Amino acid sequence: IRSAAIRFPASRVLALSANKTRALSTQGQTAVQRLQEVMEEYRRTNFTREIPSRFRKEIVGAAKDENNKINIESMMQVVYNIGGSEQISRNEMERIFTEVGESGKIPA
C-alpha cells in the first residue's frame, strides 16, 4: 500500500530501515533495499574511513541538481559510475522515484 503523503529526502532513502519502508509497496521496499545494498557495497570498498552519513552526503551531492532535487537520470548516472548498474534496474529506480519522490524527483 502506497501513501502519497509520505516523502523522504534522498539521504533518508539511502538510510531507510526495514520498519521505515513499510509505507512503500513490496516492490518499492525491494527496490530501496537493492539500492541500499549497491551503495553499501561501494561504501565498504571506497569510503572505509568515512562514516555512513558522510558517504550519503557525497552521493546526494553528486546526484542533486541546482534546485536540490535528484531526478532518476542523475541517480542512474551515479549508480552507473559506482558500478552498480548491473545490480539495480531502471524499473526498480523508477519504482523508488514514483513512491518516494514528487513529480519524479526526490528532495535532496
mmCIF file of C-alpha atoms in Angstrom:
data_model
loop_
_atom_site.group_PDB
_atom_site.id
_atom_site.type_symbol
_atom_site.label_atom_id
_atom_site.label_comp_id
_atom_site.label_asym_id
_atom_site.label_seq_id
_atom_site.Cartn_x
_atom_site.Cartn_y
_atom_site.Cartn_z
ATOM 1 C CA ILE A 1 0.000 0.000 0.000
ATOM 2 C CA ARG A 2 1.441 3.325 -1.032
ATOM 3 C CA SER A 3 0.993 6.575 0.816
ATOM 4 C CA ALA A 4 1.367 9.608 -1.402
ATOM 5 C CA ALA A 5 1.702 11.834 1.656
ATOM 6 C CA ILE A 6 4.996 10.280 2.770
ATOM 7 C CA ARG A 7 8.046 11.748 1.051
ATOM 8 C CA PHE A 8 11.652 11.176 2.054
ATOM 9 C CA PRO A 9 14.750 13.220 1.281
ATOM 10 C CA ALA A 10 17.306 11.282 -0.756
ATOM 11 C CA SER A 11 19.728 10.880 2.147
ATOM 12 C CA ARG A 12 16.947 9.197 4.129
ATOM 13 C CA VAL A 13 16.081 6.906 1.222
ATOM 14 C CA LEU A 14 19.633 5.594 1.346
ATOM 15 C CA ALA A 15 19.305 5.081 5.105
ATOM 16 C CA LEU A 16 15.748 3.732 5.378
ATOM 17 C CA SER A 17 15.471 0.811 7.737
ATOM 18 C CA ALA A 18 13.062 -2.074 7.222
ATOM 19 C CA ASN A 19 10.457 -0.597 9.569
ATOM 20 C CA LYS A 20 10.507 2.759 7.736
ATOM 21 C CA THR A 21 9.951 1.190 4.312
ATOM 22 C CA ARG A 22 6.549 -0.175 5.355
ATOM 23 C CA ALA A 23 4.985 2.934 3.793
ATOM 24 C CA LEU A 24 6.256 1.648 0.441
ATOM 25 C CA SER A 25 4.835 -1.152 -1.665
ATOM 26 C CA THR A 26 6.528 -4.528 -1.525
ATOM 27 C CA GLN A 27 8.231 -3.777 -4.845
ATOM 28 C CA GLY A 28 9.279 -0.365 -3.520
ATOM 29 C CA GLN A 29 10.778 -1.924 -0.398
ATOM 30 C CA THR A 30 12.711 -4.407 -2.520
ATOM 31 C CA ALA A 31 13.977 -1.656 -4.831
ATOM 32 C CA VAL A 32 15.098 0.516 -1.904
ATOM 33 C CA GLN A 33 16.848 -2.491 -0.358
ATOM 34 C CA ARG A 34 18.711 -3.182 -3.610
ATOM 35 C CA LEU A 35 19.767 0.457 -3.905
ATOM 36 C CA GLN A 36 20.982 0.384 -0.315
ATOM 37 C CA GLU A 37 22.945 -2.810 -0.988
ATOM 38 C CA VAL A 38 24.615 -1.256 -4.046
ATOM 39 C CA MET A 39 25.524 1.849 -2.076
ATOM 40 C CA GLU A 40 26.732 -0.110 0.955
ATOM 41 C CA GLU A 41 28.953 -2.318 -1.175
ATOM 42 C CA TYR A 42 30.528 0.754 -2.768
ATOM 43 C CA ARG A 43 30.887 2.482 0.621
ATOM 44 C CA ARG A 44 32.636 -0.528 2.171
ATOM 45 C CA THR A 45 35.083 -0.656 -0.728
ATOM 46 C CA ASN A 46 35.778 3.039 -1.338
ATOM 47 C CA PHE A 47 34.750 5.002 1.763
ATOM 48 C CA THR A 48 36.048 2.744 4.527
ATOM 49 C CA ARG A 49 37.325 5.659 6.598
ATOM 50 C CA GLU A 50 34.163 7.729 6.254
ATOM 51 C CA ILE A 51 31.095 7.469 8.442
ATOM 52 C CA PRO A 52 27.942 6.370 6.582
ATOM 53 C CA SER A 53 26.296 9.781 6.853
ATOM 54 C CA ARG A 54 29.292 11.419 5.149
ATOM 55 C CA PHE A 55 29.093 8.881 2.358
ATOM 56 C CA ARG A 56 25.360 9.554 1.880
ATOM 57 C CA LYS A 57 26.109 13.273 1.722
ATOM 58 C CA GLU A 58 28.685 12.670 -1.018
ATOM 59 C CA ILE A 59 26.273 10.508 -3.050
ATOM 60 C CA VAL A 60 23.428 13.005 -2.707
ATOM 61 C CA GLY A 61 25.795 15.840 -3.633
ATOM 62 C CA ALA A 62 26.836 14.001 -6.792
ATOM 63 C CA ALA A 63 23.236 13.373 -7.843
ATOM 64 C CA LYS A 64 21.381 16.571 -6.932
ATOM 65 C CA ASP A 65 20.642 19.431 -9.304
ATOM 66 C CA GLU A 66 20.741 23.193 -8.742
ATOM 67 C CA ASN A 67 17.290 23.022 -7.099
ATOM 68 C CA ASN A 68 18.429 20.460 -4.512
ATOM 69 C CA LYS A 69 16.394 17.733 -6.208
ATOM 70 C CA ILE A 70 17.504 14.367 -7.512
ATOM 71 C CA ASN A 71 15.942 13.038 -10.685
ATOM 72 C CA ILE A 72 16.106 9.477 -11.880
ATOM 73 C CA GLU A 73 18.615 10.235 -14.638
ATOM 74 C CA SER A 74 21.176 11.715 -12.270
ATOM 75 C CA MET A 75 20.743 8.885 -9.768
ATOM 76 C CA MET A 76 21.074 6.277 -12.509
ATOM 77 C CA GLN A 77 24.292 8.015 -13.589
ATOM 78 C CA VAL A 78 25.665 7.833 -10.039
ATOM 79 C CA VAL A 79 24.728 4.139 -9.823
ATOM 80 C CA TYR A 80 26.428 3.543 -13.186
ATOM 81 C CA ASN A 81 29.527 5.472 -12.116
ATOM 82 C CA ILE A 82 29.958 3.365 -8.990
ATOM 83 C CA GLY A 83 29.477 0.129 -10.925
ATOM 84 C CA GLY A 84 26.034 -0.754 -9.625
ATOM 85 C CA SER A 85 24.016 -0.661 -12.824
ATOM 86 C CA GLU A 86 24.057 -4.469 -13.048
ATOM 87 C CA GLN A 87 22.552 -4.840 -9.563
ATOM 88 C CA ILE A 88 19.602 -2.447 -9.798
ATOM 89 C CA SER A 89 17.419 -1.964 -12.841
ATOM 90 C CA ARG A 90 15.907 1.196 -14.219
ATOM 91 C CA ASN A 91 12.448 -0.192 -13.403
ATOM 92 C CA GLU A 92 13.451 -0.529 -9.751
ATOM 93 C CA MET A 93 14.784 3.024 -9.719
ATOM 94 C CA GLU A 94 11.561 4.242 -11.325
ATOM 95 C CA ARG A 95 9.616 2.449 -8.588
ATOM 96 C CA ILE A 96 11.653 4.257 -5.912
ATOM 97 C CA PHE A 97 11.190 7.648 -7.553
ATOM 98 C CA THR A 98 7.472 7.047 -8.078
ATOM 99 C CA GLU A 99 6.825 6.042 -4.483
ATOM 100 C CA VAL A 100 9.258 8.320 -2.670
ATOM 101 C CA GLY A 101 9.565 11.316 -4.949
ATOM 102 C CA GLU A 102 7.381 14.146 -6.088
ATOM 103 C CA SER A 103 6.936 14.627 -9.834
ATOM 104 C CA GLY A 104 9.742 12.168 -10.485
ATOM 105 C CA LYS A 105 12.207 13.940 -8.213
ATOM 106 C CA ILE A 106 13.387 13.304 -4.680
ATOM 107 C CA PRO A 107 14.282 16.279 -2.458
ATOM 108 C CA ALA A 108 17.961 16.282 -1.515
#
